[in-house]
Amino acid sequence: MNDTTPRTAVRMTRQRAAVAGALGDTDEFCSAQQLHERLRTRGDAVGLATVYRTLQTMADSGDVDVLRGEDGENLYRRCERSEHHHHLVCRVCGRAVEIDGPSVEAWAASVGAAHGFADIDHTVELWGTCVQCRR
Amino acid sequence: MNDTTPRTAVRMTRQRAAVAGALGDTDEFCSAQQLHERLRTRGDAVGLATVYRTLQTMADSGDVDVLRGEDGENLYRRCERSEHHHHLVCRVCGRAVEIDGPSVEAWAASVGAAHGFADIDHTVELWGTCVQCRR
DNA sequence: AGTCGTGATGAGAACGGTTGTCAACTCGAC
DNA sequence: GTCGAGTTGACAACCGTTCTCATCACGACT
Ligand SMILES: [Zn+2]
Ligand SMILES: [Zn+2]
Ligand SMILES: [Zn+2]
Ligand SMILES: [Zn+2]
């Protein structure tokens, strides 16, 4: 009864390969609509809904990082490391650097506990303007 | 020429007083729509657009703190201190504690500079579940 | 290679929070 | 009281995202 064979297979399709490829081409955070447009001009078009679904799936499985841009839209990026980390993001072009808040994790947990809060989660992101986007 | 008389007067209206009053009644972060509903049931109704505009104005002038909830909607709160600070927020009821990341400010600036980023801004928020909302 | 079941796709509608529009209104200075 | 500029509110428009559902196509098994 403990069947280990995947009951829900995840299929590899042209669309998913295309989205993954587009994400792999850049180290910038970009939105679903940006990716959709990029794929369209590139030649292998993918439906917008599919882009959203694919990104959501990849985010759920940890294949991409998601963060909410300052204007409210979700931005996606395939990061180098898979462990928990934070980002320093250019608010103009989306270029990002992976950083780790040294003591942030422990600090968040202790502050939360000190005030009787449980299931502490934290958001730590840095925004700036990178050298290329200056001037 | 250095005219100090306010050329653009900010008027006190029934609506603005109502919004400010509703915000002063609670220490929880709440959305524009929540406030709009609260005002309606309370008796002094205010148009939804006006609630949005008033909150935006108060946020711009620093009278209220804004933060984006995990579901994407803006949440507002009249905080005790006016200096820069961060929050530990209950993701269920919105109740919040004002906290200050001790070294966060300096850390953010140094990390940004180290990577050639300028105009560094940072987002540091803690989410959890408060004692009242547990169980 | 052929079959088949189920996951995947895409065009378009729907959704939810927020902002824009504009004629009517009202605060407050005079 | 007068008057003008700031303010209001009902409603439409916006925009990113999700839902719907008929059609398509992986891929496991012959
Ligand atoms: Zn990352
Ligand atoms: Zn940049
Ligand atoms: Zn605050
Ligand atoms: Zn709570």
mmCIF file of C-alpha atoms (C1' of nucleotides) in Angstrom, chain A residues 9 11 13 15-16 47 50 53, chain C residues 5-12:
data_model
loop_
_atom_site.group_PDB
_atom_site.id
_atom_site.type_symbol
_atom_site.label_atom_id
_atom_site.label_comp_id
_atom_site.label_asym_id
_atom_site.label_seq_id
_atom_site.Cartn_x
_atom_site.Cartn_y
_atom_site.Cartn_z
ATOM 1 C CA ALA A 9 3.953 12.282 -12.692
ATOM 2 C CA ARG A 11 5.790 15.758 -17.366
ATOM 3 C CA THR A 13 6.956 19.594 -22.015
ATOM 4 C CA GLN A 15 6.781 24.876 -22.548
ATOM 5 C CA ARG A 16 8.439 23.933 -19.278
ATOM 6 C CA GLY A 47 0.834 30.892 -23.014
ATOM 7 C CA THR A 50 1.346 28.441 -18.487
ATOM 8 C CA ARG A 53 1.704 27.973 -13.581
ATOM 9 C "C1'" DG C 5 -5.289 7.879 -19.512
ATOM 10 C "C1'" DT C 6 -4.123 11.732 -17.292
ATOM 11 C "C1'" DG C 7 -1.452 15.755 -16.805
ATOM 12 C "C1'" DA C 8 -0.653 20.056 -19.457
ATOM 13 C "C1'" DT C 9 -1.898 23.835 -22.417
ATOM 14 C "C1'" DG C 10 -3.990 28.257 -23.942
ATOM 15 C "C1'" DA C 11 -7.508 31.743 -25.001
ATOM 16 C "C1'" DG C 12 -10.356 34.302 -22.611
#
